[in-house]
PDB file of C-alpha atoms in Angstrom:
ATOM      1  CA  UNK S 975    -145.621 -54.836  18.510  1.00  0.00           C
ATOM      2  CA  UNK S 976    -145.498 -57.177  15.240  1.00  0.00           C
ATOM      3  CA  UNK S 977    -141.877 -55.512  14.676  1.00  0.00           C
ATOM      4  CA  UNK S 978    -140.608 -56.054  18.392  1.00  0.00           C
ATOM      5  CA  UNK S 979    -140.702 -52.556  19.020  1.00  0.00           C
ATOM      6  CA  UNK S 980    -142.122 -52.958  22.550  1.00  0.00           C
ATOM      7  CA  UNK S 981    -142.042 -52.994  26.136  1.00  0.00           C
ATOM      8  CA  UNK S 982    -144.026 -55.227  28.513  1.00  0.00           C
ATOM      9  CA  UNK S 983    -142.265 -53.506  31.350  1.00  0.00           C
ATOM     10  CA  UNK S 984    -144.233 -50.427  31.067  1.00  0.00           C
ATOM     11  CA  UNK S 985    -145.845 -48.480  34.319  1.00  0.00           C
ATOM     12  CA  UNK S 986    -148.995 -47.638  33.105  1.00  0.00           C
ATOM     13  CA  UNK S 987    -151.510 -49.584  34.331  1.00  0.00           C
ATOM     14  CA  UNK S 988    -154.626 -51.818  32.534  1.00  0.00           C
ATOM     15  CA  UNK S 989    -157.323 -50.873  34.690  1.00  0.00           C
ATOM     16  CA  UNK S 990    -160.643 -53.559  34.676  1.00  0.00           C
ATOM     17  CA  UNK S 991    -163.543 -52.390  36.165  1.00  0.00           C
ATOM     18  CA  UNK S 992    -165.637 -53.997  38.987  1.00  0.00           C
ATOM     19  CA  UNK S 993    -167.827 -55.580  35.764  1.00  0.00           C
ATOM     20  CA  UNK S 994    -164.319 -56.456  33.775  1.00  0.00           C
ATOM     21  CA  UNK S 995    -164.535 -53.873  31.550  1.00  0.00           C
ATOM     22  CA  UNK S 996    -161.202 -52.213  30.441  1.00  0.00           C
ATOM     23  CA  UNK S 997    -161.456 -48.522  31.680  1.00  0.00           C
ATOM     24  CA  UNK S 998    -157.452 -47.398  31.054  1.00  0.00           C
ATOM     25  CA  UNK S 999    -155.243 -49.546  28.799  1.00  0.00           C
ATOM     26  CA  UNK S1000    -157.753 -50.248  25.864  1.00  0.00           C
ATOM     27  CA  UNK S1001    -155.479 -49.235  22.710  1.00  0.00           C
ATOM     28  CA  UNK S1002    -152.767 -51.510  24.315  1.00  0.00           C
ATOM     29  CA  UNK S1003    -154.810 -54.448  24.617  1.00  0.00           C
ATOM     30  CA  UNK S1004    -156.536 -54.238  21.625  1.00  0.00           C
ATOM     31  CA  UNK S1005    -152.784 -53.721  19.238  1.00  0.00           C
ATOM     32  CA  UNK S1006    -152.010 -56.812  21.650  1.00  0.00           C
ATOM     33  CA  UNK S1007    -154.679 -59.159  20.300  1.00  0.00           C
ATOM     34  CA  UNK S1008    -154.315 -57.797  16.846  1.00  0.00           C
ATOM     35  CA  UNK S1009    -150.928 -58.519  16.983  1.00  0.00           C
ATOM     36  CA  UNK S1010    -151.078 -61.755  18.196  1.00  0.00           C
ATOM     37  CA  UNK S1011    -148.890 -61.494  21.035  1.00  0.00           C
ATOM     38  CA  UNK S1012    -149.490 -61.911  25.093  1.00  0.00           C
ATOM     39  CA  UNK S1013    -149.393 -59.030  26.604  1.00  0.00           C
ATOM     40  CA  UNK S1014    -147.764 -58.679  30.492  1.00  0.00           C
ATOM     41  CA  UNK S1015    -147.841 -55.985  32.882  1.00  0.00           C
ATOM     42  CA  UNK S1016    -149.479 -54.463  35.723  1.00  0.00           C
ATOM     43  CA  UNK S1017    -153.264 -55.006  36.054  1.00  0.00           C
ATOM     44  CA  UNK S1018    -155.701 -53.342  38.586  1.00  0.00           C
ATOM     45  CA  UNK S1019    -159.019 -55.224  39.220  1.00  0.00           C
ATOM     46  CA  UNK S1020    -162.397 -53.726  40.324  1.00  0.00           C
ATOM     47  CA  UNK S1021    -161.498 -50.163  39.618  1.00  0.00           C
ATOM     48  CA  UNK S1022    -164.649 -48.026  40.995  1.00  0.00           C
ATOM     49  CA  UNK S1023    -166.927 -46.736  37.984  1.00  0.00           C
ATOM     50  CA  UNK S1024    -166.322 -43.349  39.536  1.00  0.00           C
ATOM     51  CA  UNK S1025    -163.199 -42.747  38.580  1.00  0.00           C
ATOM     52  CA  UNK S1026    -163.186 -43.537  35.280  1.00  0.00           C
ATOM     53  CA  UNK S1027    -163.909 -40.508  34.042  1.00  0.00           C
ATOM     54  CA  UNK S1028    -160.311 -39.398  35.292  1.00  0.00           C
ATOM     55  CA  UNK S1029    -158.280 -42.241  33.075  1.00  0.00           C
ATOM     56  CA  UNK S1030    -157.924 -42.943  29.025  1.00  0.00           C
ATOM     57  CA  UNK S1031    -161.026 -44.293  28.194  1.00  0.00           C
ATOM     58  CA  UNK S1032    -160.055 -45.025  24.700  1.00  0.00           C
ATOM     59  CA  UNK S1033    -160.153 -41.184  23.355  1.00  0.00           C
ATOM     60  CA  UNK S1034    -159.739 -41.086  19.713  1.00  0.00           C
ATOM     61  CA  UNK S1035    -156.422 -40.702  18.273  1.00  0.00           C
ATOM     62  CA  UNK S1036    -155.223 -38.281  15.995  1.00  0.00           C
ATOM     63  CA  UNK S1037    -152.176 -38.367  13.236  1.00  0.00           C
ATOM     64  CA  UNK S1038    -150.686 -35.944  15.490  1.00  0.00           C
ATOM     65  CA  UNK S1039    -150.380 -38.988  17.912  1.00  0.00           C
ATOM     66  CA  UNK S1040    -148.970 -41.141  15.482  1.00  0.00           C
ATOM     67  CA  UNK S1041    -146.627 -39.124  14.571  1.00  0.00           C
ATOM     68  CA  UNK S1042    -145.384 -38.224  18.261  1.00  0.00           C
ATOM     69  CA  UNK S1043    -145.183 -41.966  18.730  1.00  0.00           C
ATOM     70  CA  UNK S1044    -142.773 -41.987  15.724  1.00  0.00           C
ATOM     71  CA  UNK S1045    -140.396 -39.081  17.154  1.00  0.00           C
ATOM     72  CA  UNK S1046    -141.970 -36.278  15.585  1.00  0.00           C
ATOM     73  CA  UNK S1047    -141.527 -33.962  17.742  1.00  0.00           C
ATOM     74  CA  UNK S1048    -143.505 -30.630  16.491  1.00  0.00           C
ATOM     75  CA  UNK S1049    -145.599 -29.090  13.727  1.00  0.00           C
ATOM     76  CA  UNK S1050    -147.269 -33.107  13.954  1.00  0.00           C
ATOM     77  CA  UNK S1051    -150.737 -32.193  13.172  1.00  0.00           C
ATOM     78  CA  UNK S1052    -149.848 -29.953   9.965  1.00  0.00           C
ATOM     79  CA  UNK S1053    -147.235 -32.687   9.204  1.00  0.00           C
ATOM     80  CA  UNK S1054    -149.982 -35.751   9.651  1.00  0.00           C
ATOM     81  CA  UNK S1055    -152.226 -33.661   7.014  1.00  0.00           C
ATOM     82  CA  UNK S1056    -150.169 -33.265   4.879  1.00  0.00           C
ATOM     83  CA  UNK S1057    -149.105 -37.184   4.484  1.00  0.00           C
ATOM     84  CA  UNK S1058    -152.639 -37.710   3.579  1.00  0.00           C
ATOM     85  CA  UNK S1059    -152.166 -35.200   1.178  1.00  0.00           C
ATOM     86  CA  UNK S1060    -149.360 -36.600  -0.473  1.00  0.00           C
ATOM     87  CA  UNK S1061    -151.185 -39.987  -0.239  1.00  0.00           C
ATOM     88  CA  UNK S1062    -154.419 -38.574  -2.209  1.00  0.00           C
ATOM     89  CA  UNK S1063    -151.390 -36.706  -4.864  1.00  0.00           C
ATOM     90  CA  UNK S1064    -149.856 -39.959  -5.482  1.00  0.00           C
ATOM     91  CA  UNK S1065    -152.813 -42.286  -5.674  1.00  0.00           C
ATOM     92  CA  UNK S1066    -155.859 -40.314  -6.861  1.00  0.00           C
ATOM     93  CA  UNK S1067    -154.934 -37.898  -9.332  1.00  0.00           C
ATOM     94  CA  UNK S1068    -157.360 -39.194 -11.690  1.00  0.00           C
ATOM     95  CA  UNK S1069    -160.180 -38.643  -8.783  1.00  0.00           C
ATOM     96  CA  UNK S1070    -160.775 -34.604  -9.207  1.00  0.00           C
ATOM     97  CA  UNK S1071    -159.151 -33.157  -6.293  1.00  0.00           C
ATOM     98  CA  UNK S1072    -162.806 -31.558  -5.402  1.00  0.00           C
ATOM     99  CA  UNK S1073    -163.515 -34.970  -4.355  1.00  0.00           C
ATOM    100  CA  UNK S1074    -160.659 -35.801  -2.100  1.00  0.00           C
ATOM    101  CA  UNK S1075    -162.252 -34.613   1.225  1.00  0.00           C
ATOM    102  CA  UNK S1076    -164.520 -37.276   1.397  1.00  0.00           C
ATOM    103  CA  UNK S1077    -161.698 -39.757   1.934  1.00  0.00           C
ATOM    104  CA  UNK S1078    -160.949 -40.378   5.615  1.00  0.00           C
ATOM    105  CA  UNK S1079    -157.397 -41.893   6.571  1.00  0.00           C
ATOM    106  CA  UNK S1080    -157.071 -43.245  10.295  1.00  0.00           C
ATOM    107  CA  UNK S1081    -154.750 -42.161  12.866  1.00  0.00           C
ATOM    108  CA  UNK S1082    -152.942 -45.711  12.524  1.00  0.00           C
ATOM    109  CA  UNK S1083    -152.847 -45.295   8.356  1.00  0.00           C
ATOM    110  CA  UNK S1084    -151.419 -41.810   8.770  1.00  0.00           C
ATOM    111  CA  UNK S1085    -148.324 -43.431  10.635  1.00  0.00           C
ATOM    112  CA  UNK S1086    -147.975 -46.508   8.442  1.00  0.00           C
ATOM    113  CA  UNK S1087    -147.985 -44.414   5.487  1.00  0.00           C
ATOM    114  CA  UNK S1088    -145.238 -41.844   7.051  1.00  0.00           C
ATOM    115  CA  UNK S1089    -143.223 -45.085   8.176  1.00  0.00           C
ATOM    116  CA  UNK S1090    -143.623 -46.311   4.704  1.00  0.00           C
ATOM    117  CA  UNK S1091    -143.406 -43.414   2.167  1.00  0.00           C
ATOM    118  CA  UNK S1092    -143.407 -39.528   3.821  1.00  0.00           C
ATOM    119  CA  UNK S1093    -140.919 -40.152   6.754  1.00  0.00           C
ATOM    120  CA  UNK S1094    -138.758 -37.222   4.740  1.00  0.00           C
ATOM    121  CA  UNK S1095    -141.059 -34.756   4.853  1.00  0.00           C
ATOM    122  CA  UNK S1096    -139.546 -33.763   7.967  1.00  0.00           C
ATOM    123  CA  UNK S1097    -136.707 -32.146   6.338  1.00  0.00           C
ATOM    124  CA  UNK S1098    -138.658 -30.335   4.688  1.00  0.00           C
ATOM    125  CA  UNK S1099    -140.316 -28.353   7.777  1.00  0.00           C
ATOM    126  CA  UNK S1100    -138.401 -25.164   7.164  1.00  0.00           C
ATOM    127  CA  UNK S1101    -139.293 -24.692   3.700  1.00  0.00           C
ATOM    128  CA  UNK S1102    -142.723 -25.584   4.273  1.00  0.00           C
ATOM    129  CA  UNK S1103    -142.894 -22.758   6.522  1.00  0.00           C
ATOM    130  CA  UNK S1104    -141.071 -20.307   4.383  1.00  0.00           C
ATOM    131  CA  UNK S1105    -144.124 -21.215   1.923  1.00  0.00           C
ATOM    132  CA  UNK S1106    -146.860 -20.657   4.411  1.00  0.00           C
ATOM    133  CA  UNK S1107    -145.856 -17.877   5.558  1.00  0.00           C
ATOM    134  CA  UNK S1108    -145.323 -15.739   2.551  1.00  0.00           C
ATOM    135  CA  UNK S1109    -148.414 -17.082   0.641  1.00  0.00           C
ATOM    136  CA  UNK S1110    -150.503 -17.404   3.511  1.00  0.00           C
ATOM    137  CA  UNK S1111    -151.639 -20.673   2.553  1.00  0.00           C
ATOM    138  CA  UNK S1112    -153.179 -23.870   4.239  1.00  0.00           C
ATOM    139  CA  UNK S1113    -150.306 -25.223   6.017  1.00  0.00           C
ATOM    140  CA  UNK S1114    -151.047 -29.306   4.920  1.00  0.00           C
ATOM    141  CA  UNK S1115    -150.639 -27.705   1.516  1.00  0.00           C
ATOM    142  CA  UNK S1116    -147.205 -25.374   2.028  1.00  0.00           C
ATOM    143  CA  UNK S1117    -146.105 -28.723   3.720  1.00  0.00           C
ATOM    144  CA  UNK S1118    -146.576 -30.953   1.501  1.00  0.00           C
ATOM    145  CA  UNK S1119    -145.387 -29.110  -1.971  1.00  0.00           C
ATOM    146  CA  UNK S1120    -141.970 -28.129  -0.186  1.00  0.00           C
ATOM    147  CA  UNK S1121    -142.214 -32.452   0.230  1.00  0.00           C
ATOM    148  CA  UNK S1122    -142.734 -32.972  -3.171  1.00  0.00           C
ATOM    149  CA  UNK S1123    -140.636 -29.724  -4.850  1.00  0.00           C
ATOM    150  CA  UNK S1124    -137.466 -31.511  -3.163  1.00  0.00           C
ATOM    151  CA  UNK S1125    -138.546 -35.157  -3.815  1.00  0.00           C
ATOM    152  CA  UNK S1126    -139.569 -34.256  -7.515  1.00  0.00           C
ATOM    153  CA  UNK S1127    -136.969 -31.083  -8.326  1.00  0.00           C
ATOM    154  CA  UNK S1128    -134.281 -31.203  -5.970  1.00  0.00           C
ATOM    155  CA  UNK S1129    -133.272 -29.458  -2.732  1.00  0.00           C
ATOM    156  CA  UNK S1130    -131.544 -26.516  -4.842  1.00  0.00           C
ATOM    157  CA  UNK S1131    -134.820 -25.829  -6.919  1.00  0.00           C
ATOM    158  CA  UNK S1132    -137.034 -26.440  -3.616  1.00  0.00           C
ATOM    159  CA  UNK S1133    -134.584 -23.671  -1.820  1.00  0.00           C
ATOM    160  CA  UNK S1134    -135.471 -20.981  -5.326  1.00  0.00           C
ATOM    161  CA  UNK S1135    -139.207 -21.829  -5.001  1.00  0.00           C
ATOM    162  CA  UNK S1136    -139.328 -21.330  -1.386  1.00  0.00           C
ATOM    163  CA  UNK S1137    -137.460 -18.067  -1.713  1.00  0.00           C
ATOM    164  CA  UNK S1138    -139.755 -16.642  -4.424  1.00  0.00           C
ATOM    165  CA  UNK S1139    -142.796 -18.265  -2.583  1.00  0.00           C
ATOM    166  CA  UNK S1140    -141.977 -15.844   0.365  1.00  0.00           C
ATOM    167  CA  UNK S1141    -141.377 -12.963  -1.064  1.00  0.00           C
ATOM    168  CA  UNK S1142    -138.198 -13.105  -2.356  1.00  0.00           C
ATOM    169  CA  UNK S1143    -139.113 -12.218  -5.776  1.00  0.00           C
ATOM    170  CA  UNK S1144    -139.748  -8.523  -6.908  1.00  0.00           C
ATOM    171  CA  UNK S1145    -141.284  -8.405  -9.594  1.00  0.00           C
ATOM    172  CA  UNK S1146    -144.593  -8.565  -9.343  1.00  0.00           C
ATOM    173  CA  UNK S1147    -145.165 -10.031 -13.270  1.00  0.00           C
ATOM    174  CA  UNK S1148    -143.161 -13.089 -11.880  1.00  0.00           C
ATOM    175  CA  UNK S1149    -144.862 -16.198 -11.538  1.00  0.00           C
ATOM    176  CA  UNK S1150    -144.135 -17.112  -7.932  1.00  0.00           C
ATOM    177  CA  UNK S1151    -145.329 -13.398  -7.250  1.00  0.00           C
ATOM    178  CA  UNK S1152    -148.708 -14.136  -8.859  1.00  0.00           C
ATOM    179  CA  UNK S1153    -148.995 -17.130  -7.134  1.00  0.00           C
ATOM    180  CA  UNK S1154    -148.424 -15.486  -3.597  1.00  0.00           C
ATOM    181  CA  UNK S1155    -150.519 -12.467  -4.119  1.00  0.00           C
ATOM    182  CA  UNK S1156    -153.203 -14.671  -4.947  1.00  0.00           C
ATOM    183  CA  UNK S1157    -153.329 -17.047  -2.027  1.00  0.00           C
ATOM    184  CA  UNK S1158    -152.739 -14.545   0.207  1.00  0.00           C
ATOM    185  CA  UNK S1159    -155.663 -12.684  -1.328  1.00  0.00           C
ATOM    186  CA  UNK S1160    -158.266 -15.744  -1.442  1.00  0.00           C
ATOM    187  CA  UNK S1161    -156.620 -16.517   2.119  1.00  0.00           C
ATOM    188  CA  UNK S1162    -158.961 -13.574   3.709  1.00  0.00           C
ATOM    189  CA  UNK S1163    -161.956 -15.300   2.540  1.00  0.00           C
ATOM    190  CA  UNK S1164    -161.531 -19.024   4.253  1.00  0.00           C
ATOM    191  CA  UNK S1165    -162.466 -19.919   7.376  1.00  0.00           C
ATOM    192  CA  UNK S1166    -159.753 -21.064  10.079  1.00  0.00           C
ATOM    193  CA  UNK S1167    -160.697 -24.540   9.630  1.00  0.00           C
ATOM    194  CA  UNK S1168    -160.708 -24.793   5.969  1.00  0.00           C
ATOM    195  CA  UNK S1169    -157.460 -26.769   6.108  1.00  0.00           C
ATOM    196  CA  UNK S1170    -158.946 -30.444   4.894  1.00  0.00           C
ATOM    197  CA  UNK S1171    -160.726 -29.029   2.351  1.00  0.00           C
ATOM    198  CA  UNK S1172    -158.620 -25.856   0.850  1.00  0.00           C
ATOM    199  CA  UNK S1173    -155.780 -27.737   0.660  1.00  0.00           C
ATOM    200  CA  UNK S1174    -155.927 -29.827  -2.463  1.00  0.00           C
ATOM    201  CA  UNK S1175    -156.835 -26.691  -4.301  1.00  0.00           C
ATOM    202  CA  UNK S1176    -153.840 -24.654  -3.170  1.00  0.00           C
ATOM    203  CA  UNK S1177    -151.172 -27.320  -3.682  1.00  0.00           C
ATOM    204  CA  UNK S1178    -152.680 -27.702  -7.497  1.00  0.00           C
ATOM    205  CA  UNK S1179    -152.415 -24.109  -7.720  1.00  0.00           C
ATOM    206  CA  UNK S1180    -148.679 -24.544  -6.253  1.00  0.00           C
ATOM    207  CA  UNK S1181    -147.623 -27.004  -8.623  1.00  0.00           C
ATOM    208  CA  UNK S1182    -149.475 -25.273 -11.961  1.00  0.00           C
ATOM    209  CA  UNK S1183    -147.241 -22.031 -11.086  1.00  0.00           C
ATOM    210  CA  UNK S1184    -144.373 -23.562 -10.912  1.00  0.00           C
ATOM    211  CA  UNK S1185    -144.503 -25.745 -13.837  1.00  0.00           C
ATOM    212  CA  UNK S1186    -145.654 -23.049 -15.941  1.00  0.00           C
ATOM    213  CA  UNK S1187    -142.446 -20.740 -14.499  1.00  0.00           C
ATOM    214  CA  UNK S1188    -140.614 -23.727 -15.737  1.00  0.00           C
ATOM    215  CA  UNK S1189    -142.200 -23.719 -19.011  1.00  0.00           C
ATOM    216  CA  UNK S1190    -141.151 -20.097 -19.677  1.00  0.00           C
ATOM    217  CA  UNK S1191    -144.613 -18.849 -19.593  1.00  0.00           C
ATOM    218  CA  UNK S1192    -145.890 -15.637 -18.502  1.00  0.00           C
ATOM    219  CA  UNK S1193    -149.112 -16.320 -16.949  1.00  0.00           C
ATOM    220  CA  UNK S1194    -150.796 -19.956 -14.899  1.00  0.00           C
ATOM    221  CA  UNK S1195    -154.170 -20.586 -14.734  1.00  0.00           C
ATOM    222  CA  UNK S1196    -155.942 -23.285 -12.150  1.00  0.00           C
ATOM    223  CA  UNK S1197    -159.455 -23.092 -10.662  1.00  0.00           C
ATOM    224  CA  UNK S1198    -161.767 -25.242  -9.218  1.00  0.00           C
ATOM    225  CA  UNK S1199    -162.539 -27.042 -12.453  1.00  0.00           C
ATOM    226  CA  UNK S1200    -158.867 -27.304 -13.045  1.00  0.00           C
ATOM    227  CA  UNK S1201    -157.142 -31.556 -12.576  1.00  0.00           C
ATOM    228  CA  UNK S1202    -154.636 -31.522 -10.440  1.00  0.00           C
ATOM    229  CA  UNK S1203    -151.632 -30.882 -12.303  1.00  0.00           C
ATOM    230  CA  UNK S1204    -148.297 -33.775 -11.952  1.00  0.00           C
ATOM    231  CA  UNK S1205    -144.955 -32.062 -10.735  1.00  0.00           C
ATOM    232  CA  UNK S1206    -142.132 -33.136 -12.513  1.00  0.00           C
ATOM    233  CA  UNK S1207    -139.004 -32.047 -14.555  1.00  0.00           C
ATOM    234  CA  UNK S1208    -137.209 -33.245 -17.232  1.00  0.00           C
ATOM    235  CA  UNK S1209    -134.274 -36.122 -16.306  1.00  0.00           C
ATOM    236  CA  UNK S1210    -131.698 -34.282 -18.507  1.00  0.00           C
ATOM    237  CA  UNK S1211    -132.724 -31.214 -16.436  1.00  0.00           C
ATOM    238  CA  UNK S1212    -132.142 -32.903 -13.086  1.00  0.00           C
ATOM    239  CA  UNK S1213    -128.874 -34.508 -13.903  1.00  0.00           C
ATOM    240  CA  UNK S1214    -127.028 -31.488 -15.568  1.00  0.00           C
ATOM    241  CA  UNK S1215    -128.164 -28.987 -12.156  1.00  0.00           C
ATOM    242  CA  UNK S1216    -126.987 -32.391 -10.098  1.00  0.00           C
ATOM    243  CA  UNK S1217    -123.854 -32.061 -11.795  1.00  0.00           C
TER     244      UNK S1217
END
């Protein structure tokens, strides 16, 4: 609304009930006086108590929504988890990633942080994916390291990573193999909603395996005592695989 970005024509209507209250309409009128701005449409007065229980009654909205509203069109709630993720990555690294559960985003911060910083991780969907599905890993997590592989490494080294990730790699003694034989193992032992608070630890463990593939070594090591590890490579590196 503060960008111009809307439409006072819309149908739906802002429903009052017989005491004034708004029944249908609430979010609207509420970004409306935030905002600033008069707000003009359709209004229907004395709306019977009765059936209110069949209109929005100001349910709660999810990053899933906020995404939608942004064109997102699918894979929203993995994708709206995973910008907090990134969020917590970039900001509170020095807060032990044990610790990040306890820090609630809103729907609304979700979507001004995609608009703001994460809008790309769309693009990275498909790898993300790739990742989940051959580690068998949280997808929030598998989302956002394919985010931050291509931001950080490229979309060449994010392609390798994905493709070892997956199961493109045979030999077991490789790093990328370790690293999906032993999600996929500690994957049998988390619950279905373990999501918010599995993630941080996988993603750690994502980035610890590949930096240590990239540091030649044989063998990674991350546990739940373990920081969560920066993903980066050298400049030099970058530009000379650019070029």
């Amino acid at each position: 609304m503060t960008d111009g970005d809307w439409e006072n024509g819309i149908p739906d209507i802002v429903c009052l009930c017989e005491h004034g209250g708004v029944c249908n309409g609430r979010h609207r009128c509420i970004a409306a006086c935030e905002a600033g701005i008069p707000l003009t449409g359709w209004v229907a007065r004395n709306v019977p108590r009765e059936v209110i229980r069949y209109a929005d009654i100001g349910l709660k909205r999810t990053p899933a929504d906020a995404l939608a509203g942004r064109g997102v069109s699918s894979y929203r709630t993995q994708l709206g988890a995973a910008v907090r993720l990134l969020r917590l990555y970039d900001t509170e690294r020095d807060t032990h990633w044990s610790l990040w559960s306890r820090m609630r985003f809103t729907a609304p911060k979700i979507g001004a942080l995609f608009d703001e910083c994460y809008s790309e991780v769309v693009n990275t969907v498909d790898e993300g994916r790739q990742i989940e599905s051959g580690t068998n890993c949280t997808p929030s997590a598998a989302a956002a390291f394919a985010y931050l592989m291509r931001r950080e490494g490229g979309a060449e080294r994010l392609a390798q990573v994905a493709y070892g990730l997956a199961g493109g790699t045979p030999d077991v003694r490789d790093i990328l193999a370790q690293a999906r034989t032993r999600l996929a193992r500690e994957a049998k032992h988390r619950g279905r909603k373990a999501d918010h608070n599995r993630a941080p630890y996988e993603l750690g463990l994502l980035i610890t395996a590949v930096m240590a593939k990239e540091a030649g070594k044989a063998r990674f090591t991350f546990g739940e005592t373990s920081p969560m590890p920066t993903l980066s490579f050298a400049a030099e590196q970058l530009t000379a695989e650019a070029v």
